[in-house]
Tab-separated table of C-alpha atoms and ligand atoms in Angstrom:
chain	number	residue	atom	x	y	z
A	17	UNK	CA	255.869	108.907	-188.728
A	18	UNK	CA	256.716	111.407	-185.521
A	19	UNK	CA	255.734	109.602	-182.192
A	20	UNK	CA	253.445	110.624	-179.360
A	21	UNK	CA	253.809	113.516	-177.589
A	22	UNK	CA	252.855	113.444	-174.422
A	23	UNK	CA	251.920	116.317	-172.055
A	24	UNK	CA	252.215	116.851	-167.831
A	25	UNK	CA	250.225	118.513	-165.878
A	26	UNK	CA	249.743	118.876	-161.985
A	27	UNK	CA	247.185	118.977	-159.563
A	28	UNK	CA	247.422	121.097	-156.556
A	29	UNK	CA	246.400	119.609	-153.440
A	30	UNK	CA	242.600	119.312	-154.371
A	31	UNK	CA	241.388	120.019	-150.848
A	32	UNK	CA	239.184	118.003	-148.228
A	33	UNK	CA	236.161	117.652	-150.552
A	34	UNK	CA	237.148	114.744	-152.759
A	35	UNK	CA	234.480	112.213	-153.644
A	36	UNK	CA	235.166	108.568	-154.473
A	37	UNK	CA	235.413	107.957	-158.170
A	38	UNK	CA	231.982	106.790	-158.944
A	39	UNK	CA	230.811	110.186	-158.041
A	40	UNK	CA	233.480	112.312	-159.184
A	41	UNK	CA	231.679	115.100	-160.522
A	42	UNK	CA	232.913	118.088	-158.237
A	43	UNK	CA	236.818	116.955	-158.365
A	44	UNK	CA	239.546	118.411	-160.290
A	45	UNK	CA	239.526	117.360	-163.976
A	46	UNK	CA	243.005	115.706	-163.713
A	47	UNK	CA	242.672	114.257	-160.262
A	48	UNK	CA	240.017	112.236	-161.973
A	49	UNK	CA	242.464	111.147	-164.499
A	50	UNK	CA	244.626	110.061	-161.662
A	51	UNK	CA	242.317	108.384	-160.100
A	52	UNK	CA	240.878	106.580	-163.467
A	53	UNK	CA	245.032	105.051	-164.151
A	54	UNK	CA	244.931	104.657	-160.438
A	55	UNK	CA	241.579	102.692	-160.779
A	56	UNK	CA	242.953	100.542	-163.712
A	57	UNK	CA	246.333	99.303	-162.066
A	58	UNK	CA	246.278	99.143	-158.856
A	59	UNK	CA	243.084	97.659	-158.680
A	60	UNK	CA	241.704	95.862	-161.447
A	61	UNK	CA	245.478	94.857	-162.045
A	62	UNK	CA	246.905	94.130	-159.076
A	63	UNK	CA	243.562	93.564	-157.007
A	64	UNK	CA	244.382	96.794	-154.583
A	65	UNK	CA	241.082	96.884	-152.854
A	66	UNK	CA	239.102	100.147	-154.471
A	67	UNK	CA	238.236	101.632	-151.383
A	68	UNK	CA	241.960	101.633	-149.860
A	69	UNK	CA	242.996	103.252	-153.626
A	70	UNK	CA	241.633	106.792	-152.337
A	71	UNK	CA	243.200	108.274	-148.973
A	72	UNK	CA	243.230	110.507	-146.721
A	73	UNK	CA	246.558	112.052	-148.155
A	74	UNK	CA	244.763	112.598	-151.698
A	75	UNK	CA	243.473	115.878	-150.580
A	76	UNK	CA	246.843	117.552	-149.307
A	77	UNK	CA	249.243	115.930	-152.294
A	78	UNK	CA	250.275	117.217	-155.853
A	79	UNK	CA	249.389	115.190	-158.502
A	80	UNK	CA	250.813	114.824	-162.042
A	81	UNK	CA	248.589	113.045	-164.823
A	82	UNK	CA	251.078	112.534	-168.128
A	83	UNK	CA	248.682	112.505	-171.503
A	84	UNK	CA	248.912	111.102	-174.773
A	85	UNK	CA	247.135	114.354	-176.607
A	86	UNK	CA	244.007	113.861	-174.060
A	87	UNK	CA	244.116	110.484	-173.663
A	88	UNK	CA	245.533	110.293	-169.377
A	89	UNK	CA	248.390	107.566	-169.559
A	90	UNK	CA	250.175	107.848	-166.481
A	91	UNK	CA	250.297	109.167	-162.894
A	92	UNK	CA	252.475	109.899	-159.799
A	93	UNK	CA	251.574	111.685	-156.078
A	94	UNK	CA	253.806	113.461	-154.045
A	95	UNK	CA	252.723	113.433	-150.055
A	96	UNK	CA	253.673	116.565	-148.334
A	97	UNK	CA	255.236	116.234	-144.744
A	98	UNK	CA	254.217	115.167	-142.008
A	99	UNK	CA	253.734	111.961	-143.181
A	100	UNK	CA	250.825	110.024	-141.444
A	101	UNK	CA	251.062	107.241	-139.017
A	102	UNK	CA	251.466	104.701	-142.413
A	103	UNK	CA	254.666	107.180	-143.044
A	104	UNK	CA	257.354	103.521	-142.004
A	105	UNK	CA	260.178	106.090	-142.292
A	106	UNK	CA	258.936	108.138	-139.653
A	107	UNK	CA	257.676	105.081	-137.353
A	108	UNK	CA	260.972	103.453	-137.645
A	109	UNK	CA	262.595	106.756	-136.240
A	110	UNK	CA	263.625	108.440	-139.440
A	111	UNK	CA	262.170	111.571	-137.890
A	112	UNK	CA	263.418	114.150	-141.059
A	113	UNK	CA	260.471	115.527	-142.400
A	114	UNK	CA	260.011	113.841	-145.671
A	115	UNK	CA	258.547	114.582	-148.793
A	116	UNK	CA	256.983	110.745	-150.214
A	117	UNK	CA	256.167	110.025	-153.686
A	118	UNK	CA	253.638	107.169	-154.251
A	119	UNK	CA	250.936	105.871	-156.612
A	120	UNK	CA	253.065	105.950	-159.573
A	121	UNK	CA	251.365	104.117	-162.444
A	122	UNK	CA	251.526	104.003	-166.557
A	123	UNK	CA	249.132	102.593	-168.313
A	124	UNK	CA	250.195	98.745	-169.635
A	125	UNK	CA	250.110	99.678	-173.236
A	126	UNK	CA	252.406	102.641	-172.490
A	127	UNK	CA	255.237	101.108	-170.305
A	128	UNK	CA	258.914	100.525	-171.030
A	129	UNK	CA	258.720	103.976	-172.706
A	130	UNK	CA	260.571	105.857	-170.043
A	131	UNK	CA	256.874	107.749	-169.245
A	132	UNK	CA	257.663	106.316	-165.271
A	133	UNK	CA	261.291	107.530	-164.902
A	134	UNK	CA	260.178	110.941	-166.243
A	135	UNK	CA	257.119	110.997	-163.796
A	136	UNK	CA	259.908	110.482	-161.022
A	137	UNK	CA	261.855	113.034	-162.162
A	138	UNK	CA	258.853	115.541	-162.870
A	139	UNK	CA	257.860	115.451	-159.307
A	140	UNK	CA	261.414	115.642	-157.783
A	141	UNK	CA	262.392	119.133	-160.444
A	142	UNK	CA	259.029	120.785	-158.960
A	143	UNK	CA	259.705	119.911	-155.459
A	144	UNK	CA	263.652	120.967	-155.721
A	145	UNK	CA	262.226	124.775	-156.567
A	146	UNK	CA	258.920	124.583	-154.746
A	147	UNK	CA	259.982	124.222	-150.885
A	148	UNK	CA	257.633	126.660	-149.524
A	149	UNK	CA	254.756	124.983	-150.910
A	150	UNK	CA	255.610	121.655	-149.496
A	151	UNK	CA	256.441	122.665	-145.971
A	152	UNK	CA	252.895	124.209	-145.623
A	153	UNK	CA	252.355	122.017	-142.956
A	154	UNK	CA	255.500	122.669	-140.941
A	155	UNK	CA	257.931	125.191	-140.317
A	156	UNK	CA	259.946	126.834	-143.406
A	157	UNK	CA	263.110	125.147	-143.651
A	158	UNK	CA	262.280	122.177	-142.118
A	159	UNK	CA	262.244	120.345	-145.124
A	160	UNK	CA	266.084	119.128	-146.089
A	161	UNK	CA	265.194	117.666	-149.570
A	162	UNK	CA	264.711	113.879	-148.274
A	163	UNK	CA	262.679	111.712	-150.224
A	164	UNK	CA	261.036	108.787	-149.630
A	165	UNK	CA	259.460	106.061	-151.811
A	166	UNK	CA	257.814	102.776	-150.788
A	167	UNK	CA	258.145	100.710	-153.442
A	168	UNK	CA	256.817	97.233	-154.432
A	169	UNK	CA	260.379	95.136	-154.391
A	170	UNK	CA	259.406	94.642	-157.981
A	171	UNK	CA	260.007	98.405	-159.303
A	172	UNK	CA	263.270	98.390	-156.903
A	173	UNK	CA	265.506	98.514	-159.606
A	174	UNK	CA	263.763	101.530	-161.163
A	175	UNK	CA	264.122	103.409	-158.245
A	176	UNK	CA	267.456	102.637	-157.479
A	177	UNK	CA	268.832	104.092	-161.249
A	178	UNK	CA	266.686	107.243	-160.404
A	179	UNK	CA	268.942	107.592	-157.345
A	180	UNK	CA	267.162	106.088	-154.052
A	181	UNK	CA	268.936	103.901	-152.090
A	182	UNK	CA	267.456	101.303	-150.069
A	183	UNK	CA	267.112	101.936	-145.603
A	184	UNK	CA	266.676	98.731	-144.425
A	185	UNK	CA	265.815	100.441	-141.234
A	186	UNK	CA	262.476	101.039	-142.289
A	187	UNK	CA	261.947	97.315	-143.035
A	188	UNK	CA	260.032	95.452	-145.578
A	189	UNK	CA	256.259	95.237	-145.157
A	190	UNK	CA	253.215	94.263	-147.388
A	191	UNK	CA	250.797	96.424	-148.510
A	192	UNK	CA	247.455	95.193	-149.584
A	193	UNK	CA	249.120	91.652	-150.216
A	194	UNK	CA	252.409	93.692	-152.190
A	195	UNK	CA	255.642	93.727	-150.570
A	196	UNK	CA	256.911	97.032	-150.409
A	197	UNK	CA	260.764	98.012	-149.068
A	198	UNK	CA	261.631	101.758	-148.134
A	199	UNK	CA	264.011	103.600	-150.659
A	200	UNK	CA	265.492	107.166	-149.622
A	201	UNK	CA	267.268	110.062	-151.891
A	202	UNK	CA	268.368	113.608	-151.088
A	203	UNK	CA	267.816	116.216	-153.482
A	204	UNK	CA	269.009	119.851	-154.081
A	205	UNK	CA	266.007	122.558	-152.408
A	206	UNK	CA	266.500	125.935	-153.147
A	207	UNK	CA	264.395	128.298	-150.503
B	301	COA	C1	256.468	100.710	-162.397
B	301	COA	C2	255.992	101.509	-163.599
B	301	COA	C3	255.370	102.821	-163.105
B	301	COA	C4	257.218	101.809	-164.476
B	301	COA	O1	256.801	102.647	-165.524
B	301	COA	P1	257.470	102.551	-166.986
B	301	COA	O2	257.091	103.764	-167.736
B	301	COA	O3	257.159	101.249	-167.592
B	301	COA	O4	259.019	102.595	-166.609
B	301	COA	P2	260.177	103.270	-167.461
B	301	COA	O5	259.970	102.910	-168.905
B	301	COA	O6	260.271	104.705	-167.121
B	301	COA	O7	261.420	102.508	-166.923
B	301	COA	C5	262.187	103.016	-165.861
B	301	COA	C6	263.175	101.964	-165.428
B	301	COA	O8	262.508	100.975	-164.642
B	301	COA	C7	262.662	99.688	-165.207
B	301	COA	N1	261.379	99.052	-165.010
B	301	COA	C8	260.203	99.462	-165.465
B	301	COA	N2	259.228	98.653	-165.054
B	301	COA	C9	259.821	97.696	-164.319
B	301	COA	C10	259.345	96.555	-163.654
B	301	COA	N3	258.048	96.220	-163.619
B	301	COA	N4	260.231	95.786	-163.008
B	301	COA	C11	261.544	96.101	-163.017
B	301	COA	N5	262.058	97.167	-163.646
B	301	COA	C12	261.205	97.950	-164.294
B	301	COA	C13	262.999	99.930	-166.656
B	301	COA	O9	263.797	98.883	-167.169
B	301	COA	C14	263.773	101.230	-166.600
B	301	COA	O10	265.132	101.007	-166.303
B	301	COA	P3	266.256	102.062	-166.758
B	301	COA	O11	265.993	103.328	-166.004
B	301	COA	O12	267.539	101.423	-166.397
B	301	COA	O13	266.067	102.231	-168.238
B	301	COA	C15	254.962	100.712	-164.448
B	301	COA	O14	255.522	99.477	-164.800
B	301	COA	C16	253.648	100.459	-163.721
B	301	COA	O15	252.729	101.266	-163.790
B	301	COA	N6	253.556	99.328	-163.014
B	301	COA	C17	252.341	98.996	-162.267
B	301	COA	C18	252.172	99.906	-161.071
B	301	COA	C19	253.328	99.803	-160.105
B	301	COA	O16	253.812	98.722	-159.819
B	301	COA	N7	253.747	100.956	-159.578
B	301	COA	C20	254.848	101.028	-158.665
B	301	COA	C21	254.357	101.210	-157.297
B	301	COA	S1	255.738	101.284	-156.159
């Protein structure tokens, strides 16, 4: 019997007019899909509080929802420089304009298929060819192909076989009760 095939698409920035998810009925189709996997793991999994899940950095950042024919089974968000005063790389004086991927999730029943490694990589492929777009918000060029993720010391590992290496310089720190280190990788931009 063939397997699932699963789908990606992306969310451009949806804009300043996001609503929580209880009233979601003006957002973007698949930013509510996001938001539903965000809903699911990072708070009724590990007890995220709901009203810290949705930021200001939603509106401005690229979104990918991965489906199982319609069914929405995983999600990542890439944060567009500048990053905000949260952004540890650039308070602990990593000043390079950054591009940060966060909010990765996958669905429990659909982990340990790869589906997170290929979100990763999604986001980094569109980024490599999409510099313009990202450095919107500062001056073209600007943007060297840095990447930062903070990630939950648990997932670590998973970063470090896509290729980020951990900068202690940006310290360890928890994050609604999660400790999180700061991992950085360079990749490829073509202007
Ligand atoms: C972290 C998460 C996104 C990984 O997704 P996934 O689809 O299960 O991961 P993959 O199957 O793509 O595995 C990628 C690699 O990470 C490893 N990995 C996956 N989950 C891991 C975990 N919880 N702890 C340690 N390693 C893990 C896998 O062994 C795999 O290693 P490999 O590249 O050497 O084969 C998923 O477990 C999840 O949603 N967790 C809850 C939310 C979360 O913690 N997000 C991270 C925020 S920083």
């Amino acid at each position: 019997m063939a397997g699932p095939t699963f789908t990606t698409r992306i969310q451009e920035p949806p804009g300043p007019k996001l609503s929580l998810p209880t009233n979601p009925n003006s957002n973007p189709t698949v930013f509510n899909d996001a938001m539903k996997i965000r809903m699911r793991v990072f708070v009724d999994e590990q007890k995220c509080s709901a009203e810290a899940e949705i930021d200001t950095d939603d509106s401005r950042s690229w979104h990918w929802v991965l489906y199982d024919g319609t069914t929405a089974v995983g999600t990542i968000r890439l944060v567009p420089p500048p990053q905000g005063p949260h952004g540890h790389a650039v308070q602990k004086g990593a000043h390079e304009p950054c591009i940060k991927l966060t909010r990765v999730a996958i669905m429990p029943m659909y982990r340990g298929l790869g589906l997170g490694r290929r979100l990763v990589e999604t986001a980094l492929e569109w980024a490599a060819v999409h510099a313009a777009e990202v450095e919107v918000q500062i001056g073209r060029g600007e943007w060297r192909g840095l990447v930062l993720v903070h990630a939950q010391v648990d997932v670590e590992g998973m970063y470090a076989r896509l290729g980020f290496e951990v900068d202690e310089t940006l310290g360890r720190w928890d994050e609604e009760g999660i400790e999180h280190l700061g991992m950085l990788r360079r990749i490829s931009v073509q202007e």
